[in-house]
Amino acid sequence: MNGKDLYGILGVPKTANAAEIKKAYRALAQQFHPDRNPDNPAAEERFKEVSAAFAVLGDEEKRKLYDEFGPDGLRDGFDANAARNYQRWAGQGGRGAQGFDFSNLGGLGGFGDLEELLGGLFGGGGFGGRRGGMHARGHDMEGEITLSVRQAIEGTEVSVQGKRVRVPAGVTDGQRIRLRGQGGAGPAGAGDLVLTVRLADAPGFQRDGDDLTLDLPLKVSEAVLGAKAEVPTPEGGTLTLTIPAGSQSGRKLRVRGRGLPTKGGRGNLYVRLMIQVPTGDAEGLRAAAEALDAFYPPG
């Protein structure tokens, strides 16, 4: 890797835009991925090179420093302003993107080798779980956020460590959201903050996996004759449900796709019909109840 240019590793010109760099990286990473090249050390090394190059060129700030100062600009504690002042004083221009020598970064507070540089890509202290000691990036941090069903369905913004974080629509319970560079500090950069989404209970709804059940009280006449009912939804609002004539208490009516968010859409909402029998000594109640007996089958 000594003396290799990062742009050359990815096979893109120095004028390449972010989309072109990402496209080149994805193609090469897929080509040389260890899973596709088992027991192939050369392919594994090439995969590491490609990943390390993208770790710099795929990051706007790191790319600027690399373009202006070469690998020196990536060292921990590097002061770009001081370097520019020195260059002006010395009458020199920027070094530009010279050959990227990974070995020269060891012991200087930067990346000791490719494995340490890859820590930012593989969620730990280096490739294959190895940690790079003083040269490792910061550790990942874990946290949880609790969302209402409506927030999970529609998407929302939450405050995390004083920063506004956009949560996309359709997140699921238990889903993990990774915030790059928001974890613990380290010599080779901060780790990530990994947030686990938890869905709060929706008041009035019982949960069964990704499905929800709601009890809907009905009058005897509505159950016998059928009716239209306004039913609340877990995200707020209502929907109109048709109650079939002759419905029995405990019957469940399914409303597809109105439950909790899932990876493929949403679960179902089940409306459980609960017939309410009138009580009391109101005049005519006994007669009305006895009149209904005539409609039951004998036995």
mmCIF file of C-alpha atoms in Angstrom:
data_model
loop_
_atom_site.group_PDB
_atom_site.id
_atom_site.type_symbol
_atom_site.label_atom_id
_atom_site.label_comp_id
_atom_site.label_asym_id
_atom_site.label_seq_id
_atom_site.Cartn_x
_atom_site.Cartn_y
_atom_site.Cartn_z
ATOM 1 C CA MET A 1 0.000 0.000 0.000
ATOM 2 C CA ASN A 2 2.942 2.344 0.426
ATOM 3 C CA GLY A 3 2.790 5.243 -2.005
ATOM 4 C CA LYS A 4 -0.583 4.307 -3.463
ATOM 5 C CA ASP A 5 -2.971 7.090 -4.366
ATOM 6 C CA LEU A 6 -6.493 6.744 -2.977
ATOM 7 C CA TYR A 7 -8.112 7.877 -6.202
ATOM 8 C CA GLY A 8 -6.062 5.313 -8.093
ATOM 9 C CA ILE A 9 -7.170 2.571 -5.716
ATOM 10 C CA LEU A 10 -10.811 3.292 -6.561
ATOM 11 C CA GLY A 11 -10.016 3.910 -10.216
ATOM 12 C CA VAL A 12 -11.571 7.374 -10.321
ATOM 13 C CA PRO A 13 -10.107 10.757 -11.288
ATOM 14 C CA LYS A 14 -9.454 13.408 -8.659
ATOM 15 C CA THR A 15 -12.345 15.380 -10.152
ATOM 16 C CA ALA A 16 -14.845 12.587 -9.432
ATOM 17 C CA ASN A 17 -17.957 13.613 -7.535
ATOM 18 C CA ALA A 18 -19.343 11.857 -4.460
ATOM 19 C CA ALA A 19 -21.759 9.704 -6.465
ATOM 20 C CA GLU A 20 -19.008 8.505 -8.804
ATOM 21 C CA ILE A 21 -16.749 7.645 -5.867
ATOM 22 C CA LYS A 22 -19.507 5.699 -4.130
ATOM 23 C CA LYS A 23 -20.387 3.838 -7.326
ATOM 24 C CA ALA A 24 -16.761 2.829 -7.883
ATOM 25 C CA TYR A 25 -16.371 1.729 -4.273
ATOM 26 C CA ARG A 26 -19.514 -0.408 -4.313
ATOM 27 C CA ALA A 27 -18.479 -2.158 -7.514
ATOM 28 C CA LEU A 28 -14.978 -2.929 -6.240
ATOM 29 C CA ALA A 29 -16.148 -3.897 -2.748
ATOM 30 C CA GLN A 30 -18.615 -6.344 -4.259
ATOM 31 C CA GLN A 31 -15.949 -7.745 -6.591
ATOM 32 C CA PHE A 32 -13.347 -8.330 -3.877
ATOM 33 C CA HIS A 33 -15.563 -9.016 -0.863
ATOM 34 C CA PRO A 34 -14.182 -11.913 1.229
ATOM 35 C CA ASP A 35 -17.529 -13.709 1.089
ATOM 36 C CA ARG A 36 -17.199 -13.922 -2.690
ATOM 37 C CA ASN A 37 -13.499 -14.760 -2.557
ATOM 38 C CA PRO A 38 -12.984 -17.296 0.233
ATOM 39 C CA ASP A 39 -9.376 -18.293 0.950
ATOM 40 C CA ASN A 40 -8.071 -15.578 -1.354
ATOM 41 C CA PRO A 41 -5.621 -13.344 0.544
ATOM 42 C CA ALA A 42 -4.997 -11.132 -2.483
ATOM 43 C CA ALA A 43 -8.701 -10.360 -2.854
ATOM 44 C CA GLU A 44 -9.012 -9.717 0.877
ATOM 45 C CA GLU A 45 -6.106 -7.268 0.770
ATOM 46 C CA ARG A 46 -7.630 -5.531 -2.243
ATOM 47 C CA PHE A 47 -10.945 -5.305 -0.404
ATOM 48 C CA LYS A 48 -9.173 -3.671 2.530
ATOM 49 C CA GLU A 49 -7.479 -1.165 0.235
ATOM 50 C CA VAL A 50 -10.746 -0.244 -1.449
ATOM 51 C CA SER A 51 -12.552 0.107 1.875
ATOM 52 C CA ALA A 52 -9.770 2.225 3.347
ATOM 53 C CA ALA A 53 -9.726 4.510 0.323
ATOM 54 C CA PHE A 54 -13.478 5.011 0.504
ATOM 55 C CA ALA A 55 -13.285 5.709 4.245
ATOM 56 C CA VAL A 56 -11.394 8.870 3.291
ATOM 57 C CA LEU A 57 -12.755 9.850 -0.124
ATOM 58 C CA GLY A 58 -16.324 9.065 0.873
ATOM 59 C CA ASP A 59 -16.130 11.567 3.727
ATOM 60 C CA GLU A 60 -16.328 15.156 2.511
ATOM 61 C CA GLU A 61 -14.160 16.648 5.263
ATOM 62 C CA LYS A 62 -11.506 13.921 5.139
ATOM 63 C CA ARG A 63 -11.357 14.180 1.370
ATOM 64 C CA LYS A 64 -10.737 17.929 1.553
ATOM 65 C CA LEU A 65 -7.889 17.416 3.994
ATOM 66 C CA TYR A 66 -6.412 14.623 1.891
ATOM 67 C CA ASP A 67 -6.639 16.670 -1.304
ATOM 68 C CA GLU A 68 -4.898 19.618 0.320
ATOM 69 C CA PHE A 69 -2.339 17.979 2.584
ATOM 70 C CA GLY A 70 -2.117 14.343 1.564
ATOM 71 C CA PRO A 71 -2.012 11.718 4.340
ATOM 72 C CA ASP A 72 -0.638 14.283 6.795
ATOM 73 C CA GLY A 73 -4.072 15.891 6.884
ATOM 74 C CA LEU A 74 -5.619 12.691 8.262
ATOM 75 C CA ARG A 75 -3.429 12.433 11.335
ATOM 76 C CA ASP A 76 -5.026 12.927 14.705
ATOM 77 C CA GLY A 77 -4.519 16.438 16.020
ATOM 78 C CA PHE A 78 -3.572 17.806 12.605
ATOM 79 C CA ASP A 79 -4.070 21.598 12.524
ATOM 80 C CA ALA A 80 -4.991 22.633 9.001
ATOM 81 C CA ASN A 81 -4.773 26.352 9.750
ATOM 82 C CA ALA A 82 -1.328 26.002 11.244
ATOM 83 C CA ALA A 83 -0.219 23.982 8.237
ATOM 84 C CA ARG A 84 -1.500 26.624 5.854
ATOM 85 C CA ASN A 85 0.260 29.347 7.792
ATOM 86 C CA TYR A 86 3.495 27.386 7.627
ATOM 87 C CA GLN A 87 3.100 26.861 3.899
ATOM 88 C CA ARG A 88 2.621 30.565 3.361
ATOM 89 C CA TRP A 89 5.641 31.306 5.514
ATOM 90 C CA ALA A 90 7.748 28.735 3.717
ATOM 91 C CA GLY A 91 6.514 29.828 0.322
ATOM 92 C CA GLN A 92 5.152 26.393 -0.520
ATOM 93 C CA GLY A 93 1.823 25.294 -1.928
ATOM 94 C CA GLY A 94 -0.265 22.446 -0.603
ATOM 95 C CA ARG A 95 1.112 18.966 -0.988
ATOM 96 C CA GLY A 96 -1.986 17.768 -2.761
ATOM 97 C CA ALA A 97 -3.070 14.167 -2.901
ATOM 98 C CA GLN A 98 0.298 12.448 -2.946
ATOM 99 C CA GLY A 99 0.828 8.743 -2.579
ATOM 100 C CA PHE A 100 -1.020 7.471 0.482
ATOM 101 C CA ASP A 101 1.483 5.643 2.693
ATOM 102 C CA PHE A 102 -0.466 3.854 5.420
ATOM 103 C CA SER A 103 2.630 2.654 7.251
ATOM 104 C CA ASN A 104 3.879 6.194 7.796
ATOM 105 C CA LEU A 105 0.816 7.004 9.857
ATOM 106 C CA GLY A 106 1.641 4.564 12.647
ATOM 107 C CA GLY A 107 2.849 6.080 15.894
ATOM 108 C CA LEU A 108 1.792 9.591 14.907
ATOM 109 C CA GLY A 109 -1.689 9.543 16.337
ATOM 110 C CA GLY A 110 -3.218 8.551 13.001
ATOM 111 C CA PHE A 111 -4.166 5.202 11.532
ATOM 112 C CA GLY A 112 -1.509 2.597 12.320
ATOM 113 C CA ASP A 113 -2.506 0.343 9.416
ATOM 114 C CA LEU A 114 -5.386 -0.531 7.167
ATOM 115 C CA GLU A 115 -7.187 -2.540 9.817
ATOM 116 C CA GLU A 116 -7.356 0.463 12.111
ATOM 117 C CA LEU A 117 -8.560 2.687 9.311
ATOM 118 C CA LEU A 118 -11.286 0.139 8.619
ATOM 119 C CA GLY A 119 -12.606 0.464 12.155
ATOM 120 C CA GLY A 120 -15.004 3.131 10.979
ATOM 121 C CA LEU A 121 -16.464 0.758 8.418
ATOM 122 C CA PHE A 122 -16.892 -2.404 10.446
ATOM 123 C CA GLY A 123 -18.181 -1.070 13.761
ATOM 124 C CA GLY A 124 -15.219 -1.879 15.952
ATOM 125 C CA GLY A 125 -11.543 -1.372 16.524
ATOM 126 C CA GLY A 126 -10.473 -2.668 13.147
ATOM 127 C CA PHE A 127 -11.007 -5.342 10.547
ATOM 128 C CA GLY A 128 -11.878 -8.771 11.908
ATOM 129 C CA GLY A 129 -12.547 -7.470 15.412
ATOM 130 C CA ARG A 130 -8.969 -6.419 16.120
ATOM 131 C CA ARG A 131 -8.490 -3.249 18.120
ATOM 132 C CA GLY A 132 -5.781 -0.784 17.286
ATOM 133 C CA GLY A 133 -4.860 0.448 20.753
ATOM 134 C CA MET A 134 -3.990 4.133 20.696
ATOM 135 C CA HIS A 135 -4.827 4.321 16.992
ATOM 136 C CA ALA A 136 -8.356 2.891 17.200
ATOM 137 C CA ARG A 137 -11.427 4.945 16.632
ATOM 138 C CA GLY A 138 -13.777 5.603 19.530
ATOM 139 C CA HIS A 139 -16.139 2.950 20.811
ATOM 140 C CA ASP A 140 -19.728 2.657 19.642
ATOM 141 C CA MET A 141 -22.385 3.780 22.093
ATOM 142 C CA GLU A 142 -25.876 2.326 22.530
ATOM 143 C CA GLY A 143 -29.118 4.132 23.290
ATOM 144 C CA GLU A 144 -32.882 3.827 22.943
ATOM 145 C CA ILE A 145 -35.601 6.111 21.669
ATOM 146 C CA THR A 146 -39.291 5.571 22.350
ATOM 147 C CA LEU A 147 -41.728 6.568 19.627
ATOM 148 C CA SER A 148 -45.474 6.639 19.425
ATOM 149 C CA VAL A 149 -47.063 4.476 16.756
ATOM 150 C CA ARG A 150 -47.892 7.597 14.794
ATOM 151 C CA GLN A 151 -44.279 8.799 14.902
ATOM 152 C CA ALA A 152 -43.058 5.405 13.722
ATOM 153 C CA ILE A 153 -45.532 5.324 10.848
ATOM 154 C CA GLU A 154 -45.096 8.901 9.661
ATOM 155 C CA GLY A 155 -41.475 9.568 10.642
ATOM 156 C CA THR A 156 -40.373 12.229 13.083
ATOM 157 C CA GLU A 157 -37.479 14.191 14.512
ATOM 158 C CA VAL A 158 -36.027 13.497 17.937
ATOM 159 C CA SER A 159 -33.355 15.216 19.983
ATOM 160 C CA VAL A 160 -30.276 13.084 20.663
ATOM 161 C CA GLN A 161 -27.351 14.593 22.546
ATOM 162 C CA GLY A 162 -28.633 18.036 21.725
ATOM 163 C CA LYS A 163 -28.880 17.319 17.991
ATOM 164 C CA ARG A 164 -31.985 16.869 15.895
ATOM 165 C CA VAL A 165 -32.118 13.414 14.337
ATOM 166 C CA ARG A 166 -34.537 12.551 11.560
ATOM 167 C CA VAL A 167 -36.241 9.182 12.059
ATOM 168 C CA PRO A 168 -37.552 7.839 8.740
ATOM 169 C CA ALA A 169 -41.142 6.785 8.251
ATOM 170 C CA GLY A 170 -41.921 3.119 8.796
ATOM 171 C CA VAL A 171 -39.361 2.262 11.472
ATOM 172 C CA THR A 172 -40.150 -0.904 13.376
ATOM 173 C CA ASP A 173 -39.957 -1.881 17.012
ATOM 174 C CA GLY A 174 -36.433 -3.067 17.749
ATOM 175 C CA GLN A 175 -34.961 -1.485 14.616
ATOM 176 C CA ARG A 176 -31.481 -0.025 15.066
ATOM 177 C CA ILE A 177 -30.471 3.344 13.668
ATOM 178 C CA ARG A 178 -26.738 4.040 13.364
ATOM 179 C CA LEU A 179 -25.531 7.641 13.673
ATOM 180 C CA ARG A 180 -22.034 7.810 12.258
ATOM 181 C CA GLY A 181 -19.436 9.647 14.310
ATOM 182 C CA GLN A 182 -21.746 10.331 17.264
ATOM 183 C CA GLY A 183 -20.258 7.763 19.654
ATOM 184 C CA GLY A 184 -17.242 7.791 21.940
ATOM 185 C CA ALA A 185 -14.216 9.849 20.987
ATOM 186 C CA GLY A 186 -11.021 8.174 19.833
ATOM 187 C CA PRO A 187 -7.662 9.061 18.264
ATOM 188 C CA ALA A 188 -8.824 7.889 14.846
ATOM 189 C CA GLY A 189 -12.240 9.517 15.090
ATOM 190 C CA ALA A 190 -15.432 9.052 17.037
ATOM 191 C CA GLY A 191 -17.363 5.814 17.076
ATOM 192 C CA ASP A 192 -21.032 5.528 16.207
ATOM 193 C CA LEU A 193 -24.169 5.981 18.251
ATOM 194 C CA VAL A 194 -26.584 3.088 17.722
ATOM 195 C CA LEU A 195 -30.183 3.817 18.685
ATOM 196 C CA THR A 196 -32.738 1.062 19.203
ATOM 197 C CA VAL A 197 -36.323 2.048 18.417
ATOM 198 C CA ARG A 198 -38.997 1.131 20.943
ATOM 199 C CA LEU A 199 -42.683 1.653 20.208
ATOM 200 C CA ALA A 200 -44.863 2.910 23.025
ATOM 201 C CA ASP A 201 -48.174 1.184 23.638
ATOM 202 C CA ALA A 202 -51.068 2.706 21.738
ATOM 203 C CA PRO A 203 -53.786 3.529 24.293
ATOM 204 C CA GLY A 204 -56.871 1.366 23.795
ATOM 205 C CA PHE A 205 -55.088 -1.175 21.585
ATOM 206 C CA GLN A 206 -53.768 -4.609 22.505
ATOM 207 C CA ARG A 207 -50.612 -5.678 20.739
ATOM 208 C CA ASP A 208 -49.832 -9.093 19.289
ATOM 209 C CA GLY A 209 -46.576 -8.927 17.370
ATOM 210 C CA ASP A 210 -47.128 -6.446 14.551
ATOM 211 C CA ASP A 211 -50.927 -6.669 14.849
ATOM 212 C CA LEU A 212 -53.203 -4.587 17.047
ATOM 213 C CA THR A 213 -56.629 -5.390 18.468
ATOM 214 C CA LEU A 214 -59.284 -2.873 19.463
ATOM 215 C CA ASP A 215 -62.510 -3.653 21.331
ATOM 216 C CA LEU A 216 -65.557 -1.982 19.769
ATOM 217 C CA PRO A 217 -68.740 -1.816 21.872
ATOM 218 C CA LEU A 218 -71.953 -2.453 19.911
ATOM 219 C CA LYS A 219 -75.616 -2.091 20.659
ATOM 220 C CA VAL A 220 -77.725 -5.198 20.263
ATOM 221 C CA SER A 221 -79.546 -3.581 17.363
ATOM 222 C CA GLU A 222 -76.245 -2.793 15.585
ATOM 223 C CA ALA A 223 -75.118 -6.388 15.930
ATOM 224 C CA VAL A 224 -78.448 -7.741 14.696
ATOM 225 C CA LEU A 225 -79.094 -5.308 11.857
ATOM 226 C CA GLY A 226 -75.556 -4.300 10.907
ATOM 227 C CA ALA A 227 -74.145 -0.790 11.099
ATOM 228 C CA LYS A 228 -71.389 1.648 10.169
ATOM 229 C CA ALA A 229 -68.971 2.516 12.960
ATOM 230 C CA GLU A 230 -66.153 5.046 13.299
ATOM 231 C CA VAL A 231 -63.095 3.220 14.604
ATOM 232 C CA PRO A 232 -59.955 4.936 15.946
ATOM 233 C CA THR A 233 -56.630 4.078 14.319
ATOM 234 C CA PRO A 234 -53.322 3.695 16.181
ATOM 235 C CA GLU A 235 -51.733 6.648 14.401
ATOM 236 C CA GLY A 236 -54.662 8.947 15.227
ATOM 237 C CA GLY A 237 -57.795 9.673 13.268
ATOM 238 C CA THR A 238 -60.580 7.247 12.474
ATOM 239 C CA LEU A 239 -61.794 4.914 9.769
ATOM 240 C CA THR A 240 -65.296 3.765 8.871
ATOM 241 C CA LEU A 241 -65.960 0.075 9.462
ATOM 242 C CA THR A 242 -68.936 -1.878 8.168
ATOM 243 C CA ILE A 243 -70.451 -4.154 10.816
ATOM 244 C CA PRO A 244 -72.150 -7.126 9.119
ATOM 245 C CA ALA A 245 -75.690 -7.963 10.173
ATOM 246 C CA GLY A 246 -75.905 -10.867 12.582
ATOM 247 C CA SER A 247 -72.473 -10.283 14.117
ATOM 248 C CA GLN A 248 -71.715 -12.168 17.307
ATOM 249 C CA SER A 249 -69.940 -10.785 20.341
ATOM 250 C CA GLY A 250 -66.217 -11.537 20.183
ATOM 251 C CA ARG A 251 -66.092 -11.633 16.404
ATOM 252 C CA LYS A 252 -62.973 -10.002 14.952
ATOM 253 C CA LEU A 253 -63.020 -7.911 11.816
ATOM 254 C CA ARG A 254 -59.667 -7.469 10.106
ATOM 255 C CA VAL A 255 -58.484 -4.172 8.667
ATOM 256 C CA ARG A 256 -55.426 -4.943 6.583
ATOM 257 C CA GLY A 257 -52.319 -2.795 6.839
ATOM 258 C CA ARG A 258 -53.397 -0.614 9.756
ATOM 259 C CA GLY A 259 -51.295 -2.224 12.484
ATOM 260 C CA LEU A 260 -47.697 -1.545 13.497
ATOM 261 C CA PRO A 261 -44.953 -0.821 10.957
ATOM 262 C CA THR A 262 -43.096 -3.855 9.608
ATOM 263 C CA LYS A 263 -40.213 -4.238 7.187
ATOM 264 C CA GLY A 264 -42.675 -5.020 4.429
ATOM 265 C CA GLY A 265 -45.369 -2.488 5.298
ATOM 266 C CA ARG A 266 -47.670 -2.719 8.305
ATOM 267 C CA GLY A 267 -49.396 -5.367 10.361
ATOM 268 C CA ASN A 268 -53.166 -5.657 10.643
ATOM 269 C CA LEU A 269 -55.721 -4.025 12.888
ATOM 270 C CA TYR A 270 -58.365 -6.334 14.348
ATOM 271 C CA VAL A 271 -61.610 -4.885 15.639
ATOM 272 C CA ARG A 272 -63.252 -7.146 18.209
ATOM 273 C CA LEU A 273 -67.010 -6.672 18.454
ATOM 274 C CA MET A 274 -68.305 -6.492 22.012
ATOM 275 C CA ILE A 275 -72.111 -6.504 22.236
ATOM 276 C CA GLN A 276 -73.334 -4.415 25.140
ATOM 277 C CA VAL A 277 -76.469 -5.798 26.798
ATOM 278 C CA PRO A 278 -78.641 -3.103 28.378
ATOM 279 C CA THR A 279 -79.212 -3.370 32.102
ATOM 280 C CA GLY A 280 -81.680 -1.889 34.521
ATOM 281 C CA ASP A 281 -85.386 -1.944 35.123
ATOM 282 C CA ALA A 282 -86.469 0.345 32.323
ATOM 283 C CA GLU A 283 -90.051 -0.134 31.277
ATOM 284 C CA GLY A 284 -90.350 -2.400 28.280
ATOM 285 C CA LEU A 285 -86.810 -3.847 28.577
ATOM 286 C CA ARG A 286 -88.071 -7.232 29.761
ATOM 287 C CA ALA A 287 -90.688 -7.368 27.043
ATOM 288 C CA ALA A 288 -88.132 -6.456 24.362
ATOM 289 C CA ALA A 289 -85.711 -9.101 25.599
ATOM 290 C CA GLU A 290 -88.419 -11.765 25.676
ATOM 291 C CA ALA A 291 -89.487 -10.767 22.180
ATOM 292 C CA LEU A 292 -85.968 -11.544 20.921
ATOM 293 C CA ASP A 293 -86.311 -15.116 22.161
ATOM 294 C CA ALA A 294 -88.621 -15.866 19.283
ATOM 295 C CA PHE A 295 -85.735 -15.416 16.843
ATOM 296 C CA TYR A 296 -83.403 -17.937 18.466
ATOM 297 C CA PRO A 297 -83.421 -21.523 17.187
ATOM 298 C CA PRO A 298 -85.174 -23.935 19.523
ATOM 299 C CA GLY A 299 -83.111 -26.015 21.872
#
